[in-house]
Tab-separated table of C-alpha atoms in Angstrom:
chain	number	residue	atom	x	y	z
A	75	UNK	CA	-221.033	190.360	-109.903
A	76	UNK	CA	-223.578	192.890	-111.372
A	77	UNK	CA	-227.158	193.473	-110.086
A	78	UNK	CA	-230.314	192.558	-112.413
A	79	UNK	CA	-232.331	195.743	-112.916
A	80	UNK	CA	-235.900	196.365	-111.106
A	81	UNK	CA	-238.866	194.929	-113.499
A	82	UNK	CA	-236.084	192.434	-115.009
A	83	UNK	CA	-236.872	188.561	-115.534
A	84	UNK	CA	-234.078	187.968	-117.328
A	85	UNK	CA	-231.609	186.395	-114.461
A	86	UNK	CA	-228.406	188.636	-114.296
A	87	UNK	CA	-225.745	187.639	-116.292
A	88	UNK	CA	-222.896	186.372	-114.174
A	89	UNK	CA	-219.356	187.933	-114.797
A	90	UNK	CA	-215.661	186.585	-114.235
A	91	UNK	CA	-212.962	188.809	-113.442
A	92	UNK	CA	-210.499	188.676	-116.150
A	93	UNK	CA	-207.689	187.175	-113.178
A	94	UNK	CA	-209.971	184.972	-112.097
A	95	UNK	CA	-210.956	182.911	-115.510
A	96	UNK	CA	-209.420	179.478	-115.117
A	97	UNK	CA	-207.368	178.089	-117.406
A	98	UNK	CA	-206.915	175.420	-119.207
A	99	UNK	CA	-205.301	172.310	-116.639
A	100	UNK	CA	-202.085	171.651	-117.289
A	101	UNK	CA	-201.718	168.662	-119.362
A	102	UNK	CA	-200.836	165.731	-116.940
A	103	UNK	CA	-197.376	164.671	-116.624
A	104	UNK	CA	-196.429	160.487	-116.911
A	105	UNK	CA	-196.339	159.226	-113.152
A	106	UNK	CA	-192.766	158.016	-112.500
A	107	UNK	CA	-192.027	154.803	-110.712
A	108	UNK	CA	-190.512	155.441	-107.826
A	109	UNK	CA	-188.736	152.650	-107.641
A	110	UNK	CA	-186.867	153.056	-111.086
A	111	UNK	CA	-185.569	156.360	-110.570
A	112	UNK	CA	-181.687	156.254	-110.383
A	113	UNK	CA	-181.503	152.621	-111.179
A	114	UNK	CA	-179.914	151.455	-114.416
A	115	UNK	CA	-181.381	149.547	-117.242
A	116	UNK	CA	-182.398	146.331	-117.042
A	117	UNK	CA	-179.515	143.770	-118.273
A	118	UNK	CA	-180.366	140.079	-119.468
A	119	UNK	CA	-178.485	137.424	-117.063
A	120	UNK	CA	-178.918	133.983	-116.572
A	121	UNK	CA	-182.148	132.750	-117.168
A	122	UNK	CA	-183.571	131.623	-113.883
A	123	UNK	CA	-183.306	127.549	-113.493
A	124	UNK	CA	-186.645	125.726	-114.017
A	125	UNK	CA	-187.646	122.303	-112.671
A	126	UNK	CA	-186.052	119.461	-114.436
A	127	UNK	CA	-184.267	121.750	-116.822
A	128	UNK	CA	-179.988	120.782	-117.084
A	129	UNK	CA	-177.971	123.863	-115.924
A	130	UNK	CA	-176.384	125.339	-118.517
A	131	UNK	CA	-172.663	124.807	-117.558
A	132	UNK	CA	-173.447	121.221	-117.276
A	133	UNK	CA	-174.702	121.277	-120.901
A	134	UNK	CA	-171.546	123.008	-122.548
A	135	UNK	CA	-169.655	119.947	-120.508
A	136	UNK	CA	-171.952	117.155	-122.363
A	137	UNK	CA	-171.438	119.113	-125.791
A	138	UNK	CA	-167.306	119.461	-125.623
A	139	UNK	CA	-167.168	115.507	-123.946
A	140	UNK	CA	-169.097	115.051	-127.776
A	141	UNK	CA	-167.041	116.793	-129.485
A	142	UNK	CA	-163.806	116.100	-128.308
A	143	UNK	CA	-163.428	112.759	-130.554
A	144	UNK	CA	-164.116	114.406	-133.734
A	145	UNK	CA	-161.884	117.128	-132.474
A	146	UNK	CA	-159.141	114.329	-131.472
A	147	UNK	CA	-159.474	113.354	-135.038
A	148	UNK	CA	-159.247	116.526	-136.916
A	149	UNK	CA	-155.906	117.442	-135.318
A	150	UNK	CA	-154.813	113.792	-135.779
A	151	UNK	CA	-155.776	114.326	-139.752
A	152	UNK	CA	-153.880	117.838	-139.562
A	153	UNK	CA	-150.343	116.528	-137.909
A	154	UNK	CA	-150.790	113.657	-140.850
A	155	UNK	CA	-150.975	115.681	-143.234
A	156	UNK	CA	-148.353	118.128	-142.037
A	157	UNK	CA	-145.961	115.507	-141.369
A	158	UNK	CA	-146.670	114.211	-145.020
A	159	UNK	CA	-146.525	117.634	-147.163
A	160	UNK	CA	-145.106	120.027	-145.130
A	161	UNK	CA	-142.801	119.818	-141.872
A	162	UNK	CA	-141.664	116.344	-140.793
A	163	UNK	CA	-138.785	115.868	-137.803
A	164	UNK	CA	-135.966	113.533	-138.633
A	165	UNK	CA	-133.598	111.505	-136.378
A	166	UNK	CA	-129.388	111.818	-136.694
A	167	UNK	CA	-128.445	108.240	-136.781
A	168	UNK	CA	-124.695	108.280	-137.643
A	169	UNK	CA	-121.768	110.529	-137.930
A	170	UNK	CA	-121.509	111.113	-141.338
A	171	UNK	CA	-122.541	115.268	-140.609
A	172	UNK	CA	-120.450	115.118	-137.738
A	173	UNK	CA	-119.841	118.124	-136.379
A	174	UNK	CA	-123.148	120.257	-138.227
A	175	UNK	CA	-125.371	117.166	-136.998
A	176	UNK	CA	-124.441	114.944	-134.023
A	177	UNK	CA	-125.646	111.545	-133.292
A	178	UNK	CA	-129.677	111.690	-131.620
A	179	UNK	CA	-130.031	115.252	-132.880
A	180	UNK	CA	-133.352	115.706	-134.565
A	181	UNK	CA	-133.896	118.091	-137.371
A	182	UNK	CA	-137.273	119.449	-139.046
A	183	UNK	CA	-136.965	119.439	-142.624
A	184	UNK	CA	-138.928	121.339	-144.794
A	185	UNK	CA	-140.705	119.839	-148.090
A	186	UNK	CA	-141.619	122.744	-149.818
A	187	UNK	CA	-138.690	122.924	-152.187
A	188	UNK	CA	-138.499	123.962	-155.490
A	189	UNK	CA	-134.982	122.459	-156.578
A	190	UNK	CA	-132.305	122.295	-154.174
A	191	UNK	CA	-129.097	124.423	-153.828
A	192	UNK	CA	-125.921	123.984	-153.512
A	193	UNK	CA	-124.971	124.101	-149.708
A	194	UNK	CA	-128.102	123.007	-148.619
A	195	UNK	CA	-128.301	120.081	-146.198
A	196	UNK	CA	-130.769	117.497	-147.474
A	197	UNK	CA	-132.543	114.327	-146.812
A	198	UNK	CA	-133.707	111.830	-149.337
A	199	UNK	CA	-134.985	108.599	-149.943
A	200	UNK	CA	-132.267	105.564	-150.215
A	201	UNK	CA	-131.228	105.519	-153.889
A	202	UNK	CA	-130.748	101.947	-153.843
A	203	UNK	CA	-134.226	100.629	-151.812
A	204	UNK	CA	-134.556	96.992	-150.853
A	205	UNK	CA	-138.206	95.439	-152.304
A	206	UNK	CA	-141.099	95.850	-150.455
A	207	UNK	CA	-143.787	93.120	-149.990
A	208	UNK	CA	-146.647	93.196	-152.699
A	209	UNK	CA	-149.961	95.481	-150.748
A	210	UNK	CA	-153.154	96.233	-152.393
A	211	UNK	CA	-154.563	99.508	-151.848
A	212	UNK	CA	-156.285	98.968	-148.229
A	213	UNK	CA	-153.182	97.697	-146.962
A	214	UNK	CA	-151.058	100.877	-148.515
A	215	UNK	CA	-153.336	103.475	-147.207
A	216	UNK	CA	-152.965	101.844	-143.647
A	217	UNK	CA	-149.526	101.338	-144.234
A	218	UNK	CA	-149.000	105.399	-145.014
A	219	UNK	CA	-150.994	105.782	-141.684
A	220	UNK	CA	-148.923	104.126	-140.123
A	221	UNK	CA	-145.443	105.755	-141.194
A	222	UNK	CA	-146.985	109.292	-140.481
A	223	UNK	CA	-147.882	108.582	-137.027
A	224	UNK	CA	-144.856	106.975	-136.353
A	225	UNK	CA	-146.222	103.072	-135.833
A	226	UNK	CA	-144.432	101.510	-138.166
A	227	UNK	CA	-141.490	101.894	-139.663
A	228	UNK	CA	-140.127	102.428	-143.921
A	229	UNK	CA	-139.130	99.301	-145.096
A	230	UNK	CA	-135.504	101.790	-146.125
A	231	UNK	CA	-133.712	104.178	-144.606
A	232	UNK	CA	-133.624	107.799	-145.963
A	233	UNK	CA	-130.056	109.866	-145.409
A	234	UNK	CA	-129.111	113.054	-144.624
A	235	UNK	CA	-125.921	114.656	-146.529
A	236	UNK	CA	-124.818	118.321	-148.268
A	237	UNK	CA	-125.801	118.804	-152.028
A	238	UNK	CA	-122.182	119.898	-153.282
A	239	UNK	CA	-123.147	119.121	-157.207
A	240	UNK	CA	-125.467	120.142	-159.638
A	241	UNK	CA	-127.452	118.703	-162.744
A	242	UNK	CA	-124.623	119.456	-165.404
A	243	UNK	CA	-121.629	120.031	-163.269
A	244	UNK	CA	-118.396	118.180	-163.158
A	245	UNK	CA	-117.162	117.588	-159.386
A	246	UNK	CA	-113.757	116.652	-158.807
A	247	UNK	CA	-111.281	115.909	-155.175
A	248	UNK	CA	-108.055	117.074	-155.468
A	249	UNK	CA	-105.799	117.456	-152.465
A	250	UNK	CA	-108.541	117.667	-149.859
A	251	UNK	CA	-110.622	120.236	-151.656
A	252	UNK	CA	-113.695	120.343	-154.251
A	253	UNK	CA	-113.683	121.326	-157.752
A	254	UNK	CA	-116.622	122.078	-159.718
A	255	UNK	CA	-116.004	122.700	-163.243
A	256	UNK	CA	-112.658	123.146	-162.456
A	257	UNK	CA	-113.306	125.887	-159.875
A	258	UNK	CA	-112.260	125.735	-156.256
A	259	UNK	CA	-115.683	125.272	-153.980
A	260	UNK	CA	-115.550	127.281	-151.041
A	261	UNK	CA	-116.714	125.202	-147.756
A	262	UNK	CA	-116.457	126.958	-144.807
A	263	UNK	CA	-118.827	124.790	-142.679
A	264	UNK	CA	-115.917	121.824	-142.925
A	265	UNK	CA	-113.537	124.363	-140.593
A	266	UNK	CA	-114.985	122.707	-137.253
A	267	UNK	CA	-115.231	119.106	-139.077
A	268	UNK	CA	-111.288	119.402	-140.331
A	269	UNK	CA	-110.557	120.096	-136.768
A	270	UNK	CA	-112.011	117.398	-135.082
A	271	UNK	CA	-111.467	114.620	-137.768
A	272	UNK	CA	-108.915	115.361	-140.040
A	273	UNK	CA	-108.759	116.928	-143.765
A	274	UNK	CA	-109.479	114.354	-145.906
A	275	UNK	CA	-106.968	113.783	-148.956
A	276	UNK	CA	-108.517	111.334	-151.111
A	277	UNK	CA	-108.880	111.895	-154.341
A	278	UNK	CA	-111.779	111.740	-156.365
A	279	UNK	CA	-113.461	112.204	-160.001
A	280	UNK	CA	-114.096	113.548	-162.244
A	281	UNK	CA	-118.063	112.910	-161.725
A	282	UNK	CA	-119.899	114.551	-164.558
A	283	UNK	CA	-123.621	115.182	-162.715
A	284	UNK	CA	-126.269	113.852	-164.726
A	285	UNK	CA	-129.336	115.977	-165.491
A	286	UNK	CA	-132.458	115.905	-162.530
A	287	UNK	CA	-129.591	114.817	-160.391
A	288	UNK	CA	-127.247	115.435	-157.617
A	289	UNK	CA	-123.867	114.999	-156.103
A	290	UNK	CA	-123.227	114.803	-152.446
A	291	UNK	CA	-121.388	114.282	-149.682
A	292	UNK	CA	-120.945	114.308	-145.945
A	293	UNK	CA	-119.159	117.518	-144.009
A	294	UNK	CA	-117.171	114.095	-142.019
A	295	UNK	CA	-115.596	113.737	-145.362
A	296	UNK	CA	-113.194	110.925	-143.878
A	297	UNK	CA	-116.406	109.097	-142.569
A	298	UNK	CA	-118.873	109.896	-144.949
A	299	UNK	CA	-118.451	107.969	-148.881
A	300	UNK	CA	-121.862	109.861	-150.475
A	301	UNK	CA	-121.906	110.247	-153.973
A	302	UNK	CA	-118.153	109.984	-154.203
A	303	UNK	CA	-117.712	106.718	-153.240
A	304	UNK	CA	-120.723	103.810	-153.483
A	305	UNK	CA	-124.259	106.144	-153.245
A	306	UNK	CA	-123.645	107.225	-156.422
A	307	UNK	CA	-125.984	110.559	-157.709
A	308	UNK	CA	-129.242	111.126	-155.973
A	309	UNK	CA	-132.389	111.851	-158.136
A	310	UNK	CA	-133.937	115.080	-157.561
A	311	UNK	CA	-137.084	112.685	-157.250
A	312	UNK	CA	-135.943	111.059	-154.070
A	313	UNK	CA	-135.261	114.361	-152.019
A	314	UNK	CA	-137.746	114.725	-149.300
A	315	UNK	CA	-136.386	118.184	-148.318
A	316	UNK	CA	-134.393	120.595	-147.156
A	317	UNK	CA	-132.737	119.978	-143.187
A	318	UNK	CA	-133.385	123.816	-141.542
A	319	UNK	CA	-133.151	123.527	-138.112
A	320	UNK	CA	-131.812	121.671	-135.288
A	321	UNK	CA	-134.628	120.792	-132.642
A	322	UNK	CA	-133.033	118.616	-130.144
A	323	UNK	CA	-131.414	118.431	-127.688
A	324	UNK	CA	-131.765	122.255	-126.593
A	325	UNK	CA	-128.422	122.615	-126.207
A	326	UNK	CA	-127.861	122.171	-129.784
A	327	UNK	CA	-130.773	124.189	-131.603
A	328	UNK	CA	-129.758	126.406	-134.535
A	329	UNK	CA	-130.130	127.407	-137.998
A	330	UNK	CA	-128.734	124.637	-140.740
A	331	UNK	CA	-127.334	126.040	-144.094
């Protein structure tokens, strides 16, 4: 502090040491909540239940008891249409596969097919179909609905037996074994079936194989006629498809041919 003069009436000017001028105040720092420190951020949940309001689990239950009919129906429409264009299951009546395919098996048969191969085991339509009763269009379409679920039943039987010839082959039996186009065929699934029946002997042919068709026969060969004798050639039309697997019982699931 300095001293104003004698004879001075000008008030003294005041001085500040230069450790004791103040400084600007520190700029102020956000106030934390106390309460928030170390905690984690805040997560949605559930929102809390108001009055009158349905909880939400009992909501989801309403909306899949809703849905569950048109669901019903979808997969209904899917196995239909499965059954009709792709996969469809087929029961083993009689013996005429016996050994390959025993009585009550059931096979899936595939209807993707191109044109069928000799060897392959497959199922078609009866060549010689009795005549069905007159139905308009309503009564079809139910009709169909009917076969692919399994309520009623084909007016004829479809069979199961080996394709053996082609469109344009000649197919001939001579002392128990097939000839096509003069050329021994090679069968080795008939070793089990000549074991437990018998080799059959008869002779047969020659059948010249029409084009678009085919020749076939049973692997019981002395229990099984086919095209050789009375079913005459099947029309490449009629095949429904191609046996693949066994499905039933368990104890007899495998791979078909």
């Amino acid at each position: 502090m300095s001293f104003r003069p004698p004879g001075s009436s000008e008030p003294a000017e005041e001085t500040v040491p230069q450790s004791a001028e103040s400084e600007p105040p520190p700029e102020s720092e956000p106030t934390e909540d106390l309460g928030s420190i170390g905690s984690s951020p805040t997560v949605a949940t559930e929102p809390a239940a108001t009055d009158g309001a349905e909880p939400p689990k009992k909501k989801r239950k309403l909306r899949f008891l809703r849905e569950l009919p048109v669901l019903i129906l979808i997969a209904f429409v899917l196995a239909l249409l499965i059954k009709t264009f792709l996969v469809q299951a087929f029961y083993i009546p009689s013996e005429s596969m016996d050994p390959t395919l025993k009585v009550g098996d059931r096979v899936l048969v595939e209807k993707v097919m191109t044109h069928p191969h000799r060897g392959w085991i497959i199922v078609f339509s009866n060549p010689n179909p009795t005549v069905e009763p007159h139905r308009n269009w309503w009564q079809t379409f139910w009709h169909w609905i009917g076969e692919g679920f399994g309520v009623s039943q084909p007016a004829n039987e479809d069979f199961i037996k080996r394709v053996i010839g082609l469109p344009g082959e000649t197919v001939e039996c001579r002392h128990g074994s097939v000839f096509i186009d003069g050329q021994r065929l090679d069968e080795p699934y008939l070793k089990d079936s000549i074991k437990a029946h018998g080799l059959d002997t008869r002779p047969c042919g020659p059948f010249h194989v029409p084009q678009d068709e085919l020749f076939v026969v049973g692997d019981n060969r002395p229990d099984s006629n086919g095209s050789r004798y009375g079913l005459g050639y099947i029309p490449i039309k009629d095949v429904i498809g191609r046996a693949f697997v066994i499905i039933w019982p368990p104890s007899h699931i495998k791979w078909l041919g």
